[in-house]
mmCIF file of C-alpha atoms and ligand atoms in Angstrom:
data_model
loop_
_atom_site.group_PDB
_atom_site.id
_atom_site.type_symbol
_atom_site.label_atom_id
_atom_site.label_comp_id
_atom_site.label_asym_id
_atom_site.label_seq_id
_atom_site.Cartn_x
_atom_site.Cartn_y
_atom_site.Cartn_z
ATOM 1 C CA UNK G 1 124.703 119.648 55.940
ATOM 2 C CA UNK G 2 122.298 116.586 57.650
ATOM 3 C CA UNK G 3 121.244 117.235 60.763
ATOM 4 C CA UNK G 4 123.757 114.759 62.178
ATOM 5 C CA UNK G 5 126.671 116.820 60.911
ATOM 6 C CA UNK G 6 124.782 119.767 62.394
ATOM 7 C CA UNK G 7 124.571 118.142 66.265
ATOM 8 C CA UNK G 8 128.434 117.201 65.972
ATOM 9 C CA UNK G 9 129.218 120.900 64.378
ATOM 10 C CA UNK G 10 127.220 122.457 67.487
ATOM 11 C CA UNK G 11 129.058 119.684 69.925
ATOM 12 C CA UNK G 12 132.342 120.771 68.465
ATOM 13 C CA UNK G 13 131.509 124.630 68.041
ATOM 14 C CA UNK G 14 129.267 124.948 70.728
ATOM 15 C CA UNK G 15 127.625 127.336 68.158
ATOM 16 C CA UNK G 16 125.196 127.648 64.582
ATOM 17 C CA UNK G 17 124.198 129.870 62.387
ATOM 18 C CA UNK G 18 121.044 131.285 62.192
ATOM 19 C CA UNK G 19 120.357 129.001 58.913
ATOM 20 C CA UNK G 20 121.632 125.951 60.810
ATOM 21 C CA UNK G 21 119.651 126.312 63.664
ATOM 22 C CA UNK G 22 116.440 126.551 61.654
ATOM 23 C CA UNK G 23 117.350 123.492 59.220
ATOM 24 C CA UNK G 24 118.242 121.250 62.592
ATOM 25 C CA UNK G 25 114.979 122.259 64.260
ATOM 26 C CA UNK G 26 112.897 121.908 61.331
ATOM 27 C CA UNK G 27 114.356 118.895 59.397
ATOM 28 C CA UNK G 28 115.381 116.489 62.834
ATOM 29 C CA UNK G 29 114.318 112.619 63.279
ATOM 30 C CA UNK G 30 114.442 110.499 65.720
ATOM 31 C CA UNK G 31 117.608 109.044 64.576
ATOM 32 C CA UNK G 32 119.062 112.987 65.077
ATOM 33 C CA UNK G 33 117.173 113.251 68.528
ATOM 34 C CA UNK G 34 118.664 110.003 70.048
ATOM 35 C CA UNK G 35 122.231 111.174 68.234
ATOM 36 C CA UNK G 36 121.403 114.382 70.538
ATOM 37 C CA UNK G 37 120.073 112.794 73.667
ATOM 38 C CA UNK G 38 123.394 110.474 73.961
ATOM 39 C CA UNK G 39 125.702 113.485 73.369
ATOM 40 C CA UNK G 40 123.399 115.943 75.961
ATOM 41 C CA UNK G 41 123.690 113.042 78.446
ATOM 42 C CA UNK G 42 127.099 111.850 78.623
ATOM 43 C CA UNK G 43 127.799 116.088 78.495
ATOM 44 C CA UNK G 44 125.486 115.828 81.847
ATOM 45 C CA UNK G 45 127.399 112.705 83.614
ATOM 46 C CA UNK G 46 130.438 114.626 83.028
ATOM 47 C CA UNK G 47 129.485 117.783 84.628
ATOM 48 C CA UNK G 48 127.835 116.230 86.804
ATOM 49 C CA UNK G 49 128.032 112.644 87.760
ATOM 50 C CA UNK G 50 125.181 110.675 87.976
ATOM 51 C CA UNK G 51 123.827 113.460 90.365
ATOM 52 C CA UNK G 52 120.208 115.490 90.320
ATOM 53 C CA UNK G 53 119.285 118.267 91.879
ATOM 54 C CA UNK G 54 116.662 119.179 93.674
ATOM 55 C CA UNK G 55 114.292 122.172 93.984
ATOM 56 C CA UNK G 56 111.851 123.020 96.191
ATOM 57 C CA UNK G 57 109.516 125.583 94.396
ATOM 58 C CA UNK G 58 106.454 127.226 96.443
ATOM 59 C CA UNK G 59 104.138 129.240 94.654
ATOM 60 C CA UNK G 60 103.476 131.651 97.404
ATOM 61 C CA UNK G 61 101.165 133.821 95.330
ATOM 62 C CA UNK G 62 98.982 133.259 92.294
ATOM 63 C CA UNK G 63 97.707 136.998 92.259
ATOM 64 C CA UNK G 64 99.435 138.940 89.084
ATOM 65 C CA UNK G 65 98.709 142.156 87.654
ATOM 66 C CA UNK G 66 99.746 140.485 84.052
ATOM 67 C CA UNK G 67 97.545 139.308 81.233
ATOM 68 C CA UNK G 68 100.281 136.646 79.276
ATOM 69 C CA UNK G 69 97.893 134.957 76.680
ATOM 70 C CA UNK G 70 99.096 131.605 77.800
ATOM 71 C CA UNK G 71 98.893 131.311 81.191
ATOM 72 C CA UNK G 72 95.946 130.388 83.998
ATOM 73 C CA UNK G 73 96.637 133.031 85.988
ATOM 74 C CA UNK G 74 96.445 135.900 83.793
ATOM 75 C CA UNK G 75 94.438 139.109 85.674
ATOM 76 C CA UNK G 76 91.372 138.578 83.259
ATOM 77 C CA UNK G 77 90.938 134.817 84.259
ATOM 78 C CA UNK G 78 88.269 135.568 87.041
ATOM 79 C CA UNK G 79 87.893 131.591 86.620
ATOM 80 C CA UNK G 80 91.049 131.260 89.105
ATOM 81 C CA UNK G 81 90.506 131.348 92.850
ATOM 82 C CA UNK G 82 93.733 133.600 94.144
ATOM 83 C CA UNK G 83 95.513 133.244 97.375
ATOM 84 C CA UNK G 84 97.929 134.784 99.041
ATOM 85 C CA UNK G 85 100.535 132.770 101.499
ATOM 86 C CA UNK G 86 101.697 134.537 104.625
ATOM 87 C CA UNK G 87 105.218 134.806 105.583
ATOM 88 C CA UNK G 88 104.599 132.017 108.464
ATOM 89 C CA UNK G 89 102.950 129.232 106.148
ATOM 90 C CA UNK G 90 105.915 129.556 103.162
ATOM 91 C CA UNK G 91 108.745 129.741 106.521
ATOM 92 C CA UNK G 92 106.427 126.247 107.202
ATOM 93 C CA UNK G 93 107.215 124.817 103.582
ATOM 94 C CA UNK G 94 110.852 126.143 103.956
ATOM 95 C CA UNK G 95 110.809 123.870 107.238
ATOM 96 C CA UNK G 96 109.230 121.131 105.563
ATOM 97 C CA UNK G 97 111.774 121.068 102.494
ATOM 98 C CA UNK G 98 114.501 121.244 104.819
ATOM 99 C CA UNK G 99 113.676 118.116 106.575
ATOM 100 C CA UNK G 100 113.118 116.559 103.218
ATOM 101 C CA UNK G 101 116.487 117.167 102.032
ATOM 102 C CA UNK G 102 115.733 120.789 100.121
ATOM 103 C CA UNK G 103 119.160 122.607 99.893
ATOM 104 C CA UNK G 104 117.346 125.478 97.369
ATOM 105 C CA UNK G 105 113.802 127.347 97.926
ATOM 106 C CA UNK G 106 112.316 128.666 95.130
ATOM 107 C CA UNK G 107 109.995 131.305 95.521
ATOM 108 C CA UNK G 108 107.641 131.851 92.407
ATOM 109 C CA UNK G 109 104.559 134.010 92.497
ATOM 110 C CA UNK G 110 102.781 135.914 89.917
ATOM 111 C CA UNK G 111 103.239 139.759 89.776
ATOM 112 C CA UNK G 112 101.647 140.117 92.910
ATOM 113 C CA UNK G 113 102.115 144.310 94.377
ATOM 114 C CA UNK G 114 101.318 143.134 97.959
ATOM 115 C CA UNK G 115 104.834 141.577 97.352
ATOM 116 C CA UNK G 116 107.056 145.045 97.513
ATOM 117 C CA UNK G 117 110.366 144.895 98.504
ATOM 118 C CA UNK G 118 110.207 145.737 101.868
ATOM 119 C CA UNK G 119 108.051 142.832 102.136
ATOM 120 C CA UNK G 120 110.145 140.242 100.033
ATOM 121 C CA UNK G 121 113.523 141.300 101.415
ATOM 122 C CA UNK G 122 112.456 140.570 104.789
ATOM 123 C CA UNK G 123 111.112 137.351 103.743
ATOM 124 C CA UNK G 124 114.579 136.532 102.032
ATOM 125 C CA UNK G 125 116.596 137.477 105.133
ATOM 126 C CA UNK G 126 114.630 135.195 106.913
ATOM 127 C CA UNK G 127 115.414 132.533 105.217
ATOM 128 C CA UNK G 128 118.590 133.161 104.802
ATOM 129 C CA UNK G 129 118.809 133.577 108.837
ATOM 130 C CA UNK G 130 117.080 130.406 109.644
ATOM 131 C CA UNK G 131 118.856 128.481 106.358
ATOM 132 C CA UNK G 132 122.451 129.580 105.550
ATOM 133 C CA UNK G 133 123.262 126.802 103.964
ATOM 134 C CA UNK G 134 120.380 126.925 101.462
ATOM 135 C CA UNK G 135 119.810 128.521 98.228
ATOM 136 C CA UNK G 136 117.382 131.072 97.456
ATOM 137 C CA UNK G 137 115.976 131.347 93.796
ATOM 138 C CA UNK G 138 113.015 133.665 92.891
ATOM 139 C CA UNK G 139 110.713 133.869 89.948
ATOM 140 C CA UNK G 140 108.546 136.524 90.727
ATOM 141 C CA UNK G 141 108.830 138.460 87.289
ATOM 142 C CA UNK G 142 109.704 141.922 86.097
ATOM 143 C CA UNK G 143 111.111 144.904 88.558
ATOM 144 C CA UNK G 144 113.334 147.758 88.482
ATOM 145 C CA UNK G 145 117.003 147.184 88.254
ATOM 146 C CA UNK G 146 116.758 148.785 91.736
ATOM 147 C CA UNK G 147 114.478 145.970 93.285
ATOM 148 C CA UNK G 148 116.727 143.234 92.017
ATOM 149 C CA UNK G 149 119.696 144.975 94.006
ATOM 150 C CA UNK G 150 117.978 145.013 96.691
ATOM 151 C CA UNK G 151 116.813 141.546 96.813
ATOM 152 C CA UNK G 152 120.336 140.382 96.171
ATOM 153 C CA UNK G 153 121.645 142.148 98.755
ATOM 154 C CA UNK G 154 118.978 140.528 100.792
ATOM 155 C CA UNK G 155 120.689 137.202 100.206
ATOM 156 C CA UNK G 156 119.060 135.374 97.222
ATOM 157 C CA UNK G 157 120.969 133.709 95.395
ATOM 158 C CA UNK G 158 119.717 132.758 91.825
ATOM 159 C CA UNK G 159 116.921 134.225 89.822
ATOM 160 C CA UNK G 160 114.424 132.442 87.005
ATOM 161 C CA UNK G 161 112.618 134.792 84.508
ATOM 162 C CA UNK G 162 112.120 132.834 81.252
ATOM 163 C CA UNK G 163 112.316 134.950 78.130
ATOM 164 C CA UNK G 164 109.143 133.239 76.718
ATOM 165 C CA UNK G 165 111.004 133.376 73.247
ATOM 166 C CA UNK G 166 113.601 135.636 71.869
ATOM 167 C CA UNK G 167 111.269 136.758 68.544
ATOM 168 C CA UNK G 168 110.428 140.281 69.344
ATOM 169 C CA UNK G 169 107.174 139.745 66.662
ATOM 170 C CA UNK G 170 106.249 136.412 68.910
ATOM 171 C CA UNK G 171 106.264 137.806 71.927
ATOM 172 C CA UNK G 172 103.787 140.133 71.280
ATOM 173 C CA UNK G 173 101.407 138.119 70.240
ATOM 174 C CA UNK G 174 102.080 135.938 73.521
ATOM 175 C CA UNK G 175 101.400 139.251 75.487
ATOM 176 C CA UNK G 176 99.131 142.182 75.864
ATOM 177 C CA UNK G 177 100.156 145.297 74.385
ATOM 178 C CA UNK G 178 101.547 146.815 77.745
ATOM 179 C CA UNK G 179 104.311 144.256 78.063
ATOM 180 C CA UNK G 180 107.245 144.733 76.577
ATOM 181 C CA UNK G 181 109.906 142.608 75.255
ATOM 182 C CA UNK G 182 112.437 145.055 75.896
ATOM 183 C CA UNK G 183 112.131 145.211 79.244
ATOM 184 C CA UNK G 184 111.846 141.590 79.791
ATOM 185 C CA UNK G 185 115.531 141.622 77.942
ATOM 186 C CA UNK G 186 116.752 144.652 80.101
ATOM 187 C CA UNK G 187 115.386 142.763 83.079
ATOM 188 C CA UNK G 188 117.625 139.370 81.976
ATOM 189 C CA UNK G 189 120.433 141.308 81.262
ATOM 190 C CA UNK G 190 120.290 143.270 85.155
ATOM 191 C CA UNK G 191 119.770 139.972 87.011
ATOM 192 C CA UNK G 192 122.774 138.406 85.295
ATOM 193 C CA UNK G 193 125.244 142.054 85.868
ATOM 194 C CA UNK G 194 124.118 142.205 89.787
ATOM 195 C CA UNK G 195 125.594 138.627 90.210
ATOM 196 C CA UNK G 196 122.335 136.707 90.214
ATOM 197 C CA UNK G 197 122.828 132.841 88.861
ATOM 198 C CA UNK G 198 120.107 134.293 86.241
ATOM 199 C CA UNK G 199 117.740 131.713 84.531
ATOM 200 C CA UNK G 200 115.872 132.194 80.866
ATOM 201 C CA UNK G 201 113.782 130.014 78.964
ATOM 202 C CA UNK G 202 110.882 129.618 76.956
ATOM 203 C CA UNK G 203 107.961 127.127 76.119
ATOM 204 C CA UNK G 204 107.921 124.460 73.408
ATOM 205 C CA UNK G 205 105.452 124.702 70.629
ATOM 206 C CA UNK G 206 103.292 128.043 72.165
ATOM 207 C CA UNK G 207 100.703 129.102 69.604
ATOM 208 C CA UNK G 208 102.648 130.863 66.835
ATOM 209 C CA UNK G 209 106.306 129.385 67.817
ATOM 210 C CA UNK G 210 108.072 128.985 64.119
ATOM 211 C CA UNK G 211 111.577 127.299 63.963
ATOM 212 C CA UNK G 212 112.705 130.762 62.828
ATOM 213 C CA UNK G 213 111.476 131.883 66.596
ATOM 214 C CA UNK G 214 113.010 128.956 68.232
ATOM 215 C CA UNK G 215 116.289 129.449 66.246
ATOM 216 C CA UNK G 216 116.437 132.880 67.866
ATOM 217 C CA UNK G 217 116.217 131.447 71.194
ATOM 218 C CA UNK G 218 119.086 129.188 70.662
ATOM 219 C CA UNK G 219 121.048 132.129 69.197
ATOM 220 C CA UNK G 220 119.849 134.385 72.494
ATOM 221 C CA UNK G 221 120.725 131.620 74.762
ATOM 222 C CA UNK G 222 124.134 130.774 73.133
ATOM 223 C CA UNK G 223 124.848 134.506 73.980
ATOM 224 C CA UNK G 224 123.435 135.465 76.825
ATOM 225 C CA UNK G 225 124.896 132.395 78.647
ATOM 226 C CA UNK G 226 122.449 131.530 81.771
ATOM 227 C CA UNK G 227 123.272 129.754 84.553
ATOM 228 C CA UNK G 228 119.934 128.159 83.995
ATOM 229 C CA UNK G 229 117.729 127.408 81.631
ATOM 230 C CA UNK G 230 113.794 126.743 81.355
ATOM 231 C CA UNK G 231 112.071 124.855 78.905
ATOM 232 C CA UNK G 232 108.640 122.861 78.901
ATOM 233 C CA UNK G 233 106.168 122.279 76.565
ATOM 234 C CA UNK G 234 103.533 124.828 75.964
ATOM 235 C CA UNK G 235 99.965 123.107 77.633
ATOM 236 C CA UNK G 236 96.358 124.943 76.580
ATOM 237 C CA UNK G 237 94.682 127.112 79.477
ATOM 238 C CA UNK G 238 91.138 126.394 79.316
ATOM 239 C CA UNK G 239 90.298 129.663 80.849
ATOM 240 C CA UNK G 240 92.793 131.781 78.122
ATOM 241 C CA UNK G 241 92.622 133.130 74.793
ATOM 242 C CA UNK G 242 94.680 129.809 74.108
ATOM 243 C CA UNK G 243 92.507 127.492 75.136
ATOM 244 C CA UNK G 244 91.685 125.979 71.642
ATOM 245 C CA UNK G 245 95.455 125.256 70.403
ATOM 246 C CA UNK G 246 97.229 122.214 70.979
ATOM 247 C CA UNK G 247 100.051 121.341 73.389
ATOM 248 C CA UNK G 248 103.669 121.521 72.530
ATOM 249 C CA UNK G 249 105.572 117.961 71.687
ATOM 250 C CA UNK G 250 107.275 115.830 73.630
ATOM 251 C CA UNK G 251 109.845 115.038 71.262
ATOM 252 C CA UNK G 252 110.677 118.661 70.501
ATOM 253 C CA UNK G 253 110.971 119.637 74.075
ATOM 254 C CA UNK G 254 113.440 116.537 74.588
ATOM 255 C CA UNK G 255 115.360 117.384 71.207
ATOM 256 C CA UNK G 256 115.801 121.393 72.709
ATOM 257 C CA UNK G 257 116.803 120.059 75.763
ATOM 258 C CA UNK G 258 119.708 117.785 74.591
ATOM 259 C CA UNK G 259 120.221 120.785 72.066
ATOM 260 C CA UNK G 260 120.749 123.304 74.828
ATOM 261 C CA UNK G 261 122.717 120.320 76.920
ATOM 262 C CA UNK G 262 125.317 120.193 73.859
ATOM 263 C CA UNK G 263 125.603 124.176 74.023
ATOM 264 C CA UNK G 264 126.135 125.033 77.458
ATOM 265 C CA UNK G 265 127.760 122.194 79.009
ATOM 266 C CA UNK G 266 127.411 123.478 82.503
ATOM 267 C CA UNK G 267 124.283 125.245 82.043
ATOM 268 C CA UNK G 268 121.427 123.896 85.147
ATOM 269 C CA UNK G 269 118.941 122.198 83.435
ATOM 270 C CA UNK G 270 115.404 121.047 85.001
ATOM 271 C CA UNK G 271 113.133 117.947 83.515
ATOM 272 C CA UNK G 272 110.222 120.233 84.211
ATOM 273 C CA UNK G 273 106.629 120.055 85.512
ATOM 274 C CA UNK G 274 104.875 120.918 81.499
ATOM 275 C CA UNK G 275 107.109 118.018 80.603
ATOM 276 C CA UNK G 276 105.688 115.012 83.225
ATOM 277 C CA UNK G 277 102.382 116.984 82.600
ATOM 278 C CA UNK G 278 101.840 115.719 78.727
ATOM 279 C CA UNK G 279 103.785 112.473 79.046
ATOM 280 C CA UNK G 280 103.902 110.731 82.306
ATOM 281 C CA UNK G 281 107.741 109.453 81.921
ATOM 282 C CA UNK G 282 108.744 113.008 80.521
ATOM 283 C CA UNK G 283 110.781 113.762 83.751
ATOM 284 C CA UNK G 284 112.453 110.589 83.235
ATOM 285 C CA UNK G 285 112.970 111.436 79.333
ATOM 286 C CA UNK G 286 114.085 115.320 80.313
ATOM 287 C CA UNK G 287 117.021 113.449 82.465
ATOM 288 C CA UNK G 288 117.812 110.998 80.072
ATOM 289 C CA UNK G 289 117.991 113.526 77.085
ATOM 290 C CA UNK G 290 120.093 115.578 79.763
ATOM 291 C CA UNK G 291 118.838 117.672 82.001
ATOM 292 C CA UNK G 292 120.043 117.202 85.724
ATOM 293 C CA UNK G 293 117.400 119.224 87.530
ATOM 294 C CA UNK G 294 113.829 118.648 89.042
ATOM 295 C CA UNK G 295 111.731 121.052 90.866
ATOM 296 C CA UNK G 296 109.043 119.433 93.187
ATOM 297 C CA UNK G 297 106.175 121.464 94.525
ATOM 298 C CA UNK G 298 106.522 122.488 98.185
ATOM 299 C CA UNK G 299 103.554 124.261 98.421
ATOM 300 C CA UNK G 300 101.048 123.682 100.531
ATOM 301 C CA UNK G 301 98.495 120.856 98.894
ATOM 302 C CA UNK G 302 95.462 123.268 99.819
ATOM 303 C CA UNK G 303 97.162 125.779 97.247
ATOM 304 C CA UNK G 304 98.855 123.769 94.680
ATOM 305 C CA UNK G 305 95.200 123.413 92.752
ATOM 306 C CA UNK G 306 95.296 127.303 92.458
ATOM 307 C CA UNK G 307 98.504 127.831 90.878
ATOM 308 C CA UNK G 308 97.075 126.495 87.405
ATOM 309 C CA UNK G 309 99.125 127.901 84.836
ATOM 310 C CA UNK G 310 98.043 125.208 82.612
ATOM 311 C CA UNK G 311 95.289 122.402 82.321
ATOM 312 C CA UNK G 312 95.811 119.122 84.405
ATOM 313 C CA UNK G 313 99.219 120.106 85.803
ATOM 314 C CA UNK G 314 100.943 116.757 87.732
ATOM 315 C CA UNK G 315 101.319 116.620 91.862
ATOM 316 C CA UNK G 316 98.696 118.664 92.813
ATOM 317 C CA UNK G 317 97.131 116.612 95.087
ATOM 318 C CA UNK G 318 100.085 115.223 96.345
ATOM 319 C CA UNK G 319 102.022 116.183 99.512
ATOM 320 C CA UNK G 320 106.059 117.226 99.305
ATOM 321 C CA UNK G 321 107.033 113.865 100.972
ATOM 322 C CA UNK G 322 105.409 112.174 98.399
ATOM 323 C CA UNK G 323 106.004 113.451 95.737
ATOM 324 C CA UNK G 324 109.892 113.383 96.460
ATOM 325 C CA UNK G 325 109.453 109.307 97.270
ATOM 326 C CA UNK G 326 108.047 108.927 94.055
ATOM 327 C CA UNK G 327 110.460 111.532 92.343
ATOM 328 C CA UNK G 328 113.329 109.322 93.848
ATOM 329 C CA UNK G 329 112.160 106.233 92.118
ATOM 330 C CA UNK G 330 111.576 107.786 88.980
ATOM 331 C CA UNK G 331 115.530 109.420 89.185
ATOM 332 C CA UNK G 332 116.590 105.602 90.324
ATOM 333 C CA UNK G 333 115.374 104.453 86.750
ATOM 334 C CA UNK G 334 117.586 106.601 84.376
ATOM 335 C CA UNK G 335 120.530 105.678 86.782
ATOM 336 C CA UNK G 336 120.708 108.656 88.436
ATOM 337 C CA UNK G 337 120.155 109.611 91.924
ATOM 338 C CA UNK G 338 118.946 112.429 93.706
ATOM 339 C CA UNK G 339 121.572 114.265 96.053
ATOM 340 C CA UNK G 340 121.585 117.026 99.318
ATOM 341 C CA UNK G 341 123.080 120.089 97.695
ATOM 342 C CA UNK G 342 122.803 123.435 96.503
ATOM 343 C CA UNK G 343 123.328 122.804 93.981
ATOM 344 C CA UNK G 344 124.863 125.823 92.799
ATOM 345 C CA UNK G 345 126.350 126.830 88.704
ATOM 346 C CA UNK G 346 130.065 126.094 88.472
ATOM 347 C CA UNK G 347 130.879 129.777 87.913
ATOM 348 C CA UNK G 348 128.972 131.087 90.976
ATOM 349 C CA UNK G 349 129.773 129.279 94.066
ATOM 350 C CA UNK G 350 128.890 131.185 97.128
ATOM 351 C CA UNK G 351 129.121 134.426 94.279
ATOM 352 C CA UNK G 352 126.437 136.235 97.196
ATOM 353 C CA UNK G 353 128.868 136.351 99.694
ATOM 354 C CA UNK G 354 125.792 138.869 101.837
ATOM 355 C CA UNK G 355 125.320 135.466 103.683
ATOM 356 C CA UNK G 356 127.852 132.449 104.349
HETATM 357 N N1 5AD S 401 101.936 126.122 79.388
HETATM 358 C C1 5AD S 401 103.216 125.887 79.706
HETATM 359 N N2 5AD S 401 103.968 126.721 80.433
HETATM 360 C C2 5AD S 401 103.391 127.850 80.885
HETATM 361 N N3 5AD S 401 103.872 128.869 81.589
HETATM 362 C C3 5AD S 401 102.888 129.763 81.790
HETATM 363 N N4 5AD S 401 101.754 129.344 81.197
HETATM 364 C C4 5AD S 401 102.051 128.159 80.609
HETATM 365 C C5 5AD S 401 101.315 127.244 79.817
HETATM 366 N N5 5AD S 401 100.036 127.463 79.497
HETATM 367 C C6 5AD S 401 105.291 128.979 81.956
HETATM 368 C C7 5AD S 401 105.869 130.304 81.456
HETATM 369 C C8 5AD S 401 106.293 130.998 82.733
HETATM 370 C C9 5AD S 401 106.486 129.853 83.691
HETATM 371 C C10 5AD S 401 106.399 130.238 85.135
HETATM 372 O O1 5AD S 401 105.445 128.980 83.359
HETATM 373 O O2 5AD S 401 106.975 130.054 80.618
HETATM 374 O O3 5AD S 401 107.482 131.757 82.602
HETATM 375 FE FE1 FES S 402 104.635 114.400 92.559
HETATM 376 FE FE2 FES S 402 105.281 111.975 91.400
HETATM 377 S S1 FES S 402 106.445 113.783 91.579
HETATM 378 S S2 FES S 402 103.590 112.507 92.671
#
């Protein structure tokens, strides 16, 4: 079958086989990529109108017990200056994003101990006191089953923890030895059974990423049906074992996107950071090839050059106000426009009932 037949099978089916998968990610044009982007985007205005969501994340701590080849802020990197923010100065950025039109805080951190969850539940409920009618998202990483209860009972809402990829044989050599991708799995599977709106995800083009690998992560993601979904172009660490390879494409990020679009119709779906990091209009591209999502940094500026997971990451110099002005414009362009909501997947609205 041509890869055309293959995007109208999977628009139809909302399914391939393993074989497809790796014949439409290895043999695509950009005839078959603009094919996809139209389908992913009119899938998008459907679901959606001509509405985008907005995120506020802030990266409240870049201090993580992890090693991840790939990423800046890996425990061995004794390049990266590591901070801590208190429980006032995020409660300032929650503040901030309010004002700015922020209807969903997300709180992303590296593995960071200090963060127990004692500590983190009482940041949550604080939120959720002085915010009711926001969202709470985390992406703090791997806990126990138990931990995740807890912080859902606490009152957050949704929860991001990309897979990285779904090829148990990849993933180890994207980790150190004591991470497994078992638990990462268990850890997906516990977030989405407490009730969290649970997000996966991997990068685009990280070093040994085959189409075999990235046909498994279609096949995961087809199954394990995530309320969101993460995907941005793998960008060289200067300060990791990956320093040397190159950055992930453009072109494959956008075709993934508009791939994942056409499976999960409803699925949340952010133009991320990695992607307006190698091309400047690759927010604009993400939306356009239909994802309906963007998550602006909220942190404070004197931070933002800390949390470095990759080289010569966008808006980190810039304030929040800013950086929403000029993410308004952008949105404007691809005929879109930026709206004051939760935000929330179709199938979970107000699912945490611990706060209304
Ligand atoms: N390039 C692109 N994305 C990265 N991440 C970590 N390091 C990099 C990198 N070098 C992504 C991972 C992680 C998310 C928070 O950031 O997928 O889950
Ligand atoms: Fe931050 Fe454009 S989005 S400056």
């Amino acid at each position: 079958m041509k890869c055309r037949e293959l995007i109208e099978k999977l628009d139809k089916q909302k399914s391939l086989s393993h074989e497809e998968w790796v014949r439409l990610i290895s043999d695509f044009d950009d005839e078959d990529r603009a094919l996809a982007a139209e389908l992913a985007r009119n899938i998008a205005t459907q679901m959606f109108g001509n509405k985008v969501y907005f995120r506020g994340i802030i990266e409240f701590s870049n201090i993580c017990k992890n090693d991840c080849l790939y990423c800046g802020i890996r425990c061995s990197n004794k390049n990266a200056e590591r901070y801590r923010l208190t429980v006032e100065e995020i409660l300032s950025c929650c503040q901030e994003g309010y004002r700015l039109g922020f209807r969903t805080f997300v709180l992303q951190s590296g593995e960071d101990g200090y963060w127990n969850d004692g500590m983190l539940t009482d940041l949550i409920s604080k939120i959720k006191a002085q915010y009711p009618d926001c969202a709470v998202t985390l992406s703090v990483g791997e806990r126990s089953r138990e931990s995740y209860e807890a912080l859902f009972r606490a009152g957050a809402d949704r929860y991001l923890l990309r897979h990285e990829t779904a090829d148990k044989a990849h993933y180890c050599r994207l980790h150190p030895e004591n991470m497994s991708f078992d638990n990462r799995m268990r850890c997906l599977r516990d977030l989405k059974e407490i009730g969290f709106q649970t997000g996966c995800g991997m990068m685009i083009g990280s070093p040994f990423q085959t189409a075999d690998s990235l046909a498994l992560d279609m096949e995961f993601i087809c199954e394990f049906k995530p309320a969101m979904v993460g995907l941005g172009p793998f960008i060289p660490h200067n300060d990791t074992p990956f320093a040397g390879y190159g950055a992930g494409s453009v072109e494959l990020t956008l075709f993934i996107l508009s791939l994942v679009r056409i499976m999960l119709p409803d699925v949340l779906l952010p133009a991320t950071t990695a992607l307006g990091t190698v091309d400047a209009l690759g927010r604009e591209k993400g939306i356009m090839a239909g994802a309906n999502v963007l998550m602006p940094n909220l942190s404070p500026t004197d931070v933002r050059k800390k949390y470095m997971l990759y080289d010569n990451k966008i808006c980190t110099g810039d304030e929040a106000a800013q950086c929403i002005e000029c993410l308004k414009r952008r949105v404007l362009t691809t005929g879109r426009e930026i709206v004051i909501d939760r935000g929330d997947h179709k199938n979970y609205k107000h699912k945490n009932k611990n706060f209304k």
